[in-house]
PDB file of C-alpha atoms in Angstrom:
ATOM      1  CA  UNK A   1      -2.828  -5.623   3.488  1.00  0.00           C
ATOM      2  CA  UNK A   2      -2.331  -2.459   5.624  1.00  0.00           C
ATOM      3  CA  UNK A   3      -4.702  -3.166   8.287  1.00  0.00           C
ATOM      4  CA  UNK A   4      -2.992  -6.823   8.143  1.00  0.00           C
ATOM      5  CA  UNK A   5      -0.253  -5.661   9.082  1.00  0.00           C
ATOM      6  CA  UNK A   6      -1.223  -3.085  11.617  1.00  0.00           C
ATOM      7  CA  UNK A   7      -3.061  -6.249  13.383  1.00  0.00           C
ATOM      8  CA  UNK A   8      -0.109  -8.029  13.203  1.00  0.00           C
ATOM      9  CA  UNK A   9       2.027  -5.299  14.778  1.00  0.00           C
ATOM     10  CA  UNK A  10      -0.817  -4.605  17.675  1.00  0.00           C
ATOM     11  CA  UNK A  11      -0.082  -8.577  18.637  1.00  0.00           C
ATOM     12  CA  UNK A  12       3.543  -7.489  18.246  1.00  0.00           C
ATOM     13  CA  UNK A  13       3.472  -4.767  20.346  1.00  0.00           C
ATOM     14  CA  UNK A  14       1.081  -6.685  22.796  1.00  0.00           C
ATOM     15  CA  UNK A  15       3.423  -9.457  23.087  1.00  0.00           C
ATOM     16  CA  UNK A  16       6.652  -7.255  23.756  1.00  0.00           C
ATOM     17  CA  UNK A  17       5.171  -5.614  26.624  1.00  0.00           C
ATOM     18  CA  UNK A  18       4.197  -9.109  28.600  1.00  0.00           C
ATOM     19  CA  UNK A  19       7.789 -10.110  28.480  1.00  0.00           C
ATOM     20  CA  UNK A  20       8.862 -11.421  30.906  1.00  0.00           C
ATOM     21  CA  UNK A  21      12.971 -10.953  30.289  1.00  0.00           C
ATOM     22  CA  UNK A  22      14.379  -8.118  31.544  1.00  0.00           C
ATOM     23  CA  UNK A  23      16.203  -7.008  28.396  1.00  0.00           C
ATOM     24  CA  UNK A  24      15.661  -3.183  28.189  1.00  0.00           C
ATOM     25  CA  UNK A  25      18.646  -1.362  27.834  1.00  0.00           C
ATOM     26  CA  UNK A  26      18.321   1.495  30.192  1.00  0.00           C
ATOM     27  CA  UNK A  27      20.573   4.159  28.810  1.00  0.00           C
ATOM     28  CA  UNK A  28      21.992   5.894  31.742  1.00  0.00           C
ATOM     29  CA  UNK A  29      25.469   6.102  30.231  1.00  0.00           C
ATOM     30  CA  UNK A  30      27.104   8.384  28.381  1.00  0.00           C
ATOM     31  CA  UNK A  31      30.165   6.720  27.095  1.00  0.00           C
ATOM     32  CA  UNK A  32      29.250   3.582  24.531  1.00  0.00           C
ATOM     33  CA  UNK A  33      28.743   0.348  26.002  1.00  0.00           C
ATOM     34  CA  UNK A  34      27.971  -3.284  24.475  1.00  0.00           C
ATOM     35  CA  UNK A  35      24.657  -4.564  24.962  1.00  0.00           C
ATOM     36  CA  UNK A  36      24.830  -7.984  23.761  1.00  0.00           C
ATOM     37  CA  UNK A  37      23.510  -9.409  26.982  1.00  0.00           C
ATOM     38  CA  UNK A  38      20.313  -7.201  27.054  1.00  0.00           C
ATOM     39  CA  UNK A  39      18.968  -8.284  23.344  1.00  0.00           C
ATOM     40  CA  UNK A  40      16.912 -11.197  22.116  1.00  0.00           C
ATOM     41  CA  UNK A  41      17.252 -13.261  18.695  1.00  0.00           C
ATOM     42  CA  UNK A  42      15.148 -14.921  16.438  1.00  0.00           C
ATOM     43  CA  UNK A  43      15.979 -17.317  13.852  1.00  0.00           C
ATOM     44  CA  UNK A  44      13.781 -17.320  10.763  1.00  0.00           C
ATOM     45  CA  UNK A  45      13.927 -20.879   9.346  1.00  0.00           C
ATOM     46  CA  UNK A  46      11.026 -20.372   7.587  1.00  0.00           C
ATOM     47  CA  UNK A  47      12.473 -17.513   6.265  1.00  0.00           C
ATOM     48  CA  UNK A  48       8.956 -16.237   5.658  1.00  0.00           C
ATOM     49  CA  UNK A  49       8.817 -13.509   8.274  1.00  0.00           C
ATOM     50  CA  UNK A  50       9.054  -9.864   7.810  1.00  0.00           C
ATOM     51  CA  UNK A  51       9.332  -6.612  10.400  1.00  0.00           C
ATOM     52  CA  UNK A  52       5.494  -7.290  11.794  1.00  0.00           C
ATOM     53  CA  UNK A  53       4.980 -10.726  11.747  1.00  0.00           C
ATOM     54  CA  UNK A  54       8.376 -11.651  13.138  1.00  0.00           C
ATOM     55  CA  UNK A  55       6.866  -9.839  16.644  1.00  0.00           C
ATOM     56  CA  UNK A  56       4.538 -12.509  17.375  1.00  0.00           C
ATOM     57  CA  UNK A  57       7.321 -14.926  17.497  1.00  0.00           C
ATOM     58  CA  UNK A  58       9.232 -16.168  20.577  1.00  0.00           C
ATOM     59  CA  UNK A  59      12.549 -14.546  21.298  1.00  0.00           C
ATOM     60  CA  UNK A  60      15.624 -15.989  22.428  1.00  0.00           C
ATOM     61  CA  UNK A  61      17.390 -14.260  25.748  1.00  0.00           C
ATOM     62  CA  UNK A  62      21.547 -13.567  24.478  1.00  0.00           C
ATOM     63  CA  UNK A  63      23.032 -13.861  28.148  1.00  0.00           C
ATOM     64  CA  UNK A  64      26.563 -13.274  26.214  1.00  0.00           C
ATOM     65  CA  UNK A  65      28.065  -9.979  25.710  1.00  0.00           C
ATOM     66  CA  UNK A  66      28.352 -10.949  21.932  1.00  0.00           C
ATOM     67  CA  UNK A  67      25.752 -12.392  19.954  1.00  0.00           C
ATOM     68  CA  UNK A  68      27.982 -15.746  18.628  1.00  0.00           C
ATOM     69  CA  UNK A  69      26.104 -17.823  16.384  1.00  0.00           C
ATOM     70  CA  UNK A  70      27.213 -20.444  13.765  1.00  0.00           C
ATOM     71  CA  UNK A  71      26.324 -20.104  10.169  1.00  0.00           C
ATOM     72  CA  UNK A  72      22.920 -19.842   9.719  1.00  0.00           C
ATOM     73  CA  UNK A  73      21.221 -19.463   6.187  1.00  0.00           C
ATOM     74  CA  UNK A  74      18.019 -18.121   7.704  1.00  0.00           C
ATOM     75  CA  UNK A  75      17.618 -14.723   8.226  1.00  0.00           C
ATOM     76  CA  UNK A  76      18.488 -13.506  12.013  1.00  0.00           C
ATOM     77  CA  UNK A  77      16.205 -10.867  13.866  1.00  0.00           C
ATOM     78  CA  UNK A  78      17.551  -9.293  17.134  1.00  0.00           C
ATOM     79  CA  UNK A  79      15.077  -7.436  19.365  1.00  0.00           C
ATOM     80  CA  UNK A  80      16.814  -4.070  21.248  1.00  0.00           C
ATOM     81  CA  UNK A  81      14.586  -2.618  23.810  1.00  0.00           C
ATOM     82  CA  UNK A  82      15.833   0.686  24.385  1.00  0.00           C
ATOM     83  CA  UNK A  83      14.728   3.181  27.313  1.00  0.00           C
ATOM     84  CA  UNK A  84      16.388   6.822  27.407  1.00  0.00           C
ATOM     85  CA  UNK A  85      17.334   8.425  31.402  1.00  0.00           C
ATOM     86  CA  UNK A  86      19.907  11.117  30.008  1.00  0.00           C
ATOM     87  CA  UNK A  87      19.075  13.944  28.380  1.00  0.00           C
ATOM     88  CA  UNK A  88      21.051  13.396  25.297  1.00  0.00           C
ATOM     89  CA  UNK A  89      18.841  11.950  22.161  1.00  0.00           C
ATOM     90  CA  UNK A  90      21.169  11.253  19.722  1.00  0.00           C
ATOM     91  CA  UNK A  91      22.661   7.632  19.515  1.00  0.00           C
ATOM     92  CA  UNK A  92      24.380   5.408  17.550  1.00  0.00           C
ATOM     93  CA  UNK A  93      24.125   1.571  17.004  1.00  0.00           C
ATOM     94  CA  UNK A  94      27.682   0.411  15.723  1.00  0.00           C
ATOM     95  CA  UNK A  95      28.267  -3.523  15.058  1.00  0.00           C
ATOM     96  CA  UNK A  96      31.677  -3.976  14.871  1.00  0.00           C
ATOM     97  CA  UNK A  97      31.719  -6.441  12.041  1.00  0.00           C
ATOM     98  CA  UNK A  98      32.525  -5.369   8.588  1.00  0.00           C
ATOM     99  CA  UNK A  99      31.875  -9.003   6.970  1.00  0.00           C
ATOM    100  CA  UNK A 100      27.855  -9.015   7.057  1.00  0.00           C
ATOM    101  CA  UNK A 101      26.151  -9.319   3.974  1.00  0.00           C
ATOM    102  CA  UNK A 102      23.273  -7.540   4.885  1.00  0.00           C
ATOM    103  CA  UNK A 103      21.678  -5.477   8.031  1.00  0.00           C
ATOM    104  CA  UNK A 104      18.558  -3.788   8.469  1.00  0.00           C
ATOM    105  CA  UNK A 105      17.835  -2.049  11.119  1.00  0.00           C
ATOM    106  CA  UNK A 106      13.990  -1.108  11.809  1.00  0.00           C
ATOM    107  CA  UNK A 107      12.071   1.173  14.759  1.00  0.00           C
ATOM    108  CA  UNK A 108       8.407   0.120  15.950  1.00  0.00           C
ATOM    109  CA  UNK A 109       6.208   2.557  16.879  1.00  0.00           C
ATOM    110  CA  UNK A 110       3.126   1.787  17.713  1.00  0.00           C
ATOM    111  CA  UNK A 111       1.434   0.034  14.910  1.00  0.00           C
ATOM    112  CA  UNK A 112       4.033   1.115  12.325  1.00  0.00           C
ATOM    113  CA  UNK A 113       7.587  -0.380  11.956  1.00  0.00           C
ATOM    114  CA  UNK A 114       9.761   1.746   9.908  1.00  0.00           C
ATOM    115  CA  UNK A 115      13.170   1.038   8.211  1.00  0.00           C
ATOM    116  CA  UNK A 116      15.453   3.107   9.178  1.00  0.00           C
ATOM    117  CA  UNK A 117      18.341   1.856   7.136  1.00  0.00           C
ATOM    118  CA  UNK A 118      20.694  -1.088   5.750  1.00  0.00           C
ATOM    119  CA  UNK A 119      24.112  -1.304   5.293  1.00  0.00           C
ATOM    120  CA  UNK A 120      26.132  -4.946   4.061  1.00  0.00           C
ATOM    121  CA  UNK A 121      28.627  -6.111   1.522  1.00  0.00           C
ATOM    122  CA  UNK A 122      25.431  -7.125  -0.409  1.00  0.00           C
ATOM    123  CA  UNK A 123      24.722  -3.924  -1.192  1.00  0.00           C
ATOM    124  CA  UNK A 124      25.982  -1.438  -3.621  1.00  0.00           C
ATOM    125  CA  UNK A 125      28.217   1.164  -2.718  1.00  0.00           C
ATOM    126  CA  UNK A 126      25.103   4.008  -3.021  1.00  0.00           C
ATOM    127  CA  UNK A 127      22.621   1.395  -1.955  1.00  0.00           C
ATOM    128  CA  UNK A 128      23.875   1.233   1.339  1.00  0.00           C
ATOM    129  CA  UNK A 129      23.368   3.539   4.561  1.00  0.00           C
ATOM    130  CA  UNK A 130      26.654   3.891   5.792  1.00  0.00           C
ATOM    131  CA  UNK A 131      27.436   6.063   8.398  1.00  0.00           C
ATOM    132  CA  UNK A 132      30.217   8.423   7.163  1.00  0.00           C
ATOM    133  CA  UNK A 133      31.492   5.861   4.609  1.00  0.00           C
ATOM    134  CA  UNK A 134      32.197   3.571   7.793  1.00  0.00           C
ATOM    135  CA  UNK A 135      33.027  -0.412   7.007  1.00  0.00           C
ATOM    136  CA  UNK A 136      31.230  -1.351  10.021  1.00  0.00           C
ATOM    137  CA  UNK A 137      27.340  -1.249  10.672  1.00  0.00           C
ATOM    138  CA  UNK A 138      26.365   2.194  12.294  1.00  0.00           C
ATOM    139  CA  UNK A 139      23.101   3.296  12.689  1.00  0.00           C
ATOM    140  CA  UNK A 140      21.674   6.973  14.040  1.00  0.00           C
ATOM    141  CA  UNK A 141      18.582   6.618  15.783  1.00  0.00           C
ATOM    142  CA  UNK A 142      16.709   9.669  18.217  1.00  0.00           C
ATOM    143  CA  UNK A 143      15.262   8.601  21.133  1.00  0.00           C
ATOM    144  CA  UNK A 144      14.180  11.691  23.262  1.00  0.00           C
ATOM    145  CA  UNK A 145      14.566  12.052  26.729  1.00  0.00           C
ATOM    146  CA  UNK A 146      12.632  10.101  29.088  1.00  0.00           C
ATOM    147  CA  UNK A 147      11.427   7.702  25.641  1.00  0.00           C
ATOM    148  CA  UNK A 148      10.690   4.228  25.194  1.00  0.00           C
ATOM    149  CA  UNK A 149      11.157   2.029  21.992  1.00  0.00           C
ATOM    150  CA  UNK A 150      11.948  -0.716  20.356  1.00  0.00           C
ATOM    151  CA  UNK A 151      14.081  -1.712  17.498  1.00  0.00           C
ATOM    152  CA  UNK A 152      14.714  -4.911  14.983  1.00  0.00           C
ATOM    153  CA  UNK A 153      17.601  -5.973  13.007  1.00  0.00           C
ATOM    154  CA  UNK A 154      17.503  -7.872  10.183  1.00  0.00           C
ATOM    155  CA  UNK A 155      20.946  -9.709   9.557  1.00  0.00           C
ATOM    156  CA  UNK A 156      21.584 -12.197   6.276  1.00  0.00           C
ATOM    157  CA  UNK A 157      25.180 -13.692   5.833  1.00  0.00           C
ATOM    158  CA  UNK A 158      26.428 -16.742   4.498  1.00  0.00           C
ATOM    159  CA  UNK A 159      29.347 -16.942   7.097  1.00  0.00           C
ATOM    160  CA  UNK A 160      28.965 -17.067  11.133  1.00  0.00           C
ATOM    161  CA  UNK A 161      27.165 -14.461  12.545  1.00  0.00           C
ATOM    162  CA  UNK A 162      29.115 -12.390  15.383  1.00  0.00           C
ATOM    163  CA  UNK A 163      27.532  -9.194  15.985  1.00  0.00           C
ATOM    164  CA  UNK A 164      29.440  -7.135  18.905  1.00  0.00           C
ATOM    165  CA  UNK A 165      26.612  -4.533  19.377  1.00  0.00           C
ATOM    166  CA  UNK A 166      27.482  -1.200  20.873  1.00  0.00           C
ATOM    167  CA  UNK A 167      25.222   1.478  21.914  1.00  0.00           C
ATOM    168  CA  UNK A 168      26.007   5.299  22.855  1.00  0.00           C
ATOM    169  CA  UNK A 169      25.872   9.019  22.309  1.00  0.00           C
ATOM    170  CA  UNK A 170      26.789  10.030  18.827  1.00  0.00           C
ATOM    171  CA  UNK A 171      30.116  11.778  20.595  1.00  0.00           C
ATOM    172  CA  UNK A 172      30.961   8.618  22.790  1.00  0.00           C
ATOM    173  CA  UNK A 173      30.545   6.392  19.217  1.00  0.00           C
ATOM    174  CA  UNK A 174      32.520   8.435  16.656  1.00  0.00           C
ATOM    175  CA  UNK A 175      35.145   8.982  19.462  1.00  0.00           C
ATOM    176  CA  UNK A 176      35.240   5.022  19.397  1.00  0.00           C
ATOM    177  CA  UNK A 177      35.479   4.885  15.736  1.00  0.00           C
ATOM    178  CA  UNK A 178      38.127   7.367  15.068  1.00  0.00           C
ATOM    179  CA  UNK A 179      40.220   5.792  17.443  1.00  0.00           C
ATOM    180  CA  UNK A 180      39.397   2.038  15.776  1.00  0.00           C
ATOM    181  CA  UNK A 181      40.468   3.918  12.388  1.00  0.00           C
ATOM    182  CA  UNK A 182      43.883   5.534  14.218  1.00  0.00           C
ATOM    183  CA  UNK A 183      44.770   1.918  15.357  1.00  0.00           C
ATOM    184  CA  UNK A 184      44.246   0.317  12.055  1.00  0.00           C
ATOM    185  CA  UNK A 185      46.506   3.319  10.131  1.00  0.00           C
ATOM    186  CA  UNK A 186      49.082   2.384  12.795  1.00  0.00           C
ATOM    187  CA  UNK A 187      48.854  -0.785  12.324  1.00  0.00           C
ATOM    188  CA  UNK A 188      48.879  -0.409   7.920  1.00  0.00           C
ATOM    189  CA  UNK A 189      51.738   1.830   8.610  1.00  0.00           C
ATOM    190  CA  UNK A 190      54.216  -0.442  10.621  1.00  0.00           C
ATOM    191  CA  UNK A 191      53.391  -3.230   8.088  1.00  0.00           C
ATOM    192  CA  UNK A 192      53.927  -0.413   4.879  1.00  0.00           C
ATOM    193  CA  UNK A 193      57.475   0.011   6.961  1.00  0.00           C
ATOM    194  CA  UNK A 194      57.819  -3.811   7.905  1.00  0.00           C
ATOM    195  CA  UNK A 195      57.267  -5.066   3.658  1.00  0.00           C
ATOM    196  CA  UNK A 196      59.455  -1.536   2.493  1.00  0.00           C
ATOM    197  CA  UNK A 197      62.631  -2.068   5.061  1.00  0.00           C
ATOM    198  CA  UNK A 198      62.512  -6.436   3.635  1.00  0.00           C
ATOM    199  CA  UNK A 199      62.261  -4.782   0.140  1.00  0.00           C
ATOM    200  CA  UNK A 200      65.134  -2.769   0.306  1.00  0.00           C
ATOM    201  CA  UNK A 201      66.809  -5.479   2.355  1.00  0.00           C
ATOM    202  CA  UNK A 202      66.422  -8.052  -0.483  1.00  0.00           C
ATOM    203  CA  UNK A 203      67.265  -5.685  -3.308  1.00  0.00           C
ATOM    204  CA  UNK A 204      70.155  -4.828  -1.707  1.00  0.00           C
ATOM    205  CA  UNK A 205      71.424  -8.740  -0.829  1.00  0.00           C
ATOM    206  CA  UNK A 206      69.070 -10.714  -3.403  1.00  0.00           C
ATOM    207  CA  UNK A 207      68.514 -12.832  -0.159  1.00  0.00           C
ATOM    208  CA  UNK A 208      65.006 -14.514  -0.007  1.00  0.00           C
ATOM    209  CA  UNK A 209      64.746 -15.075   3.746  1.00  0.00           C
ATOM    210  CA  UNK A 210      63.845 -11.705   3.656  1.00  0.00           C
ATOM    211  CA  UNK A 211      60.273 -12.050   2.531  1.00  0.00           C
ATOM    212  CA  UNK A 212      59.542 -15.278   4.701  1.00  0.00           C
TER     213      UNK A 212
END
């Protein structure tokens, strides 16, 4: 079974370098960027594939800065090509939607493909991967300077699939996410003052309108 799958991934690997779509991410940023238009998708209708096998199939090209697809009970697989021109190797994948019910995310290299986590609201709390008890999908990966390689997800969900991909140094990402969690205690806080101001109103007049 092994060497099965080791054949399998030589094909794999054989097949992603003769493609013809220029979807490498070339990572000459340092701030986080999305990278929707620069990945490739597969849908498993079959749903018989796994990480190996799923290489010899033919990608779609995403020419949108979101992957936007409709529901879809098979499982999805999105191909990132990844090349690093900075010096930095530490990254972070964040998909900035909390309502998947499951993501795996997997590096091949070479003839091995190797999970490198999953994270969804199928999972147990101590099941899942997440990144510093973040709601959204974020993955760490290394990819040294001047390094190739590429990466699968895995996505299940029984609801639409958006998946607004980001990619960028660890700094540039959990900059990004501690702002998105500032916002959203803003936001929790005006509507905490909004509901507690009507509450007090409508003790006060035992008028209705208040809460409409």
């Amino acid at each position: 079974m092994l060497q099965y799958k080791r054949l399998v991934a030589a094909i794999g690997f054989i097949c992603l370098s003769l493609s013809v779509f220029a979807t490498e991410v070339k990572i000459d940023f340092t701030k986080y960027r999305l990278i929707g238009d620069h990945i490739e998708f597969f849908i498993d209708t079959t749903n018989q594939h796994d990480e190996y096998s799923v290489l010899t199939q033919e990608f779609t090209l995403n020419t949108e800065k979101v992957l936007n697809l409709d529901m879809q009970s098979s499982p999805i697989w999105v191909k990132i090509r990844l090349s690093n021109a900075i010096a930095d190797s530490s990254f972070l994948i964040d998909i900035e939607n909390a309502n998947l019910d499951l993501v795996v995310l997997y590096a091949v290299e070479g003839e091995n493909i190797v999970e490198l986590g999953r994270i969804g609201d199928a999972l147990k709390f101590y099941e899942s991967d997440r990144f510093n008890d973040n709601p959204f999908p974020v993955f760490p990966i290394q990819l040294a300077s001047n390094g190739e390689r590429t990466y699968l997800l895995k996505v299940l969900n029984t609801e639409p699939v958006i998946l607004p991909i980001y990619l960028g140094t660890r700094e540039s990402v959990i900059g990004k996410i501690q702002n998105r969690e500032l916002f959203f205690g803003i936001y929790v806080g005006i509507m905490l003052v909004m509901f507690l101001y009507n509450l007090f109103i409508f003790i006060s007049l035992r008028t209705k309108m208040y809460f409409l």
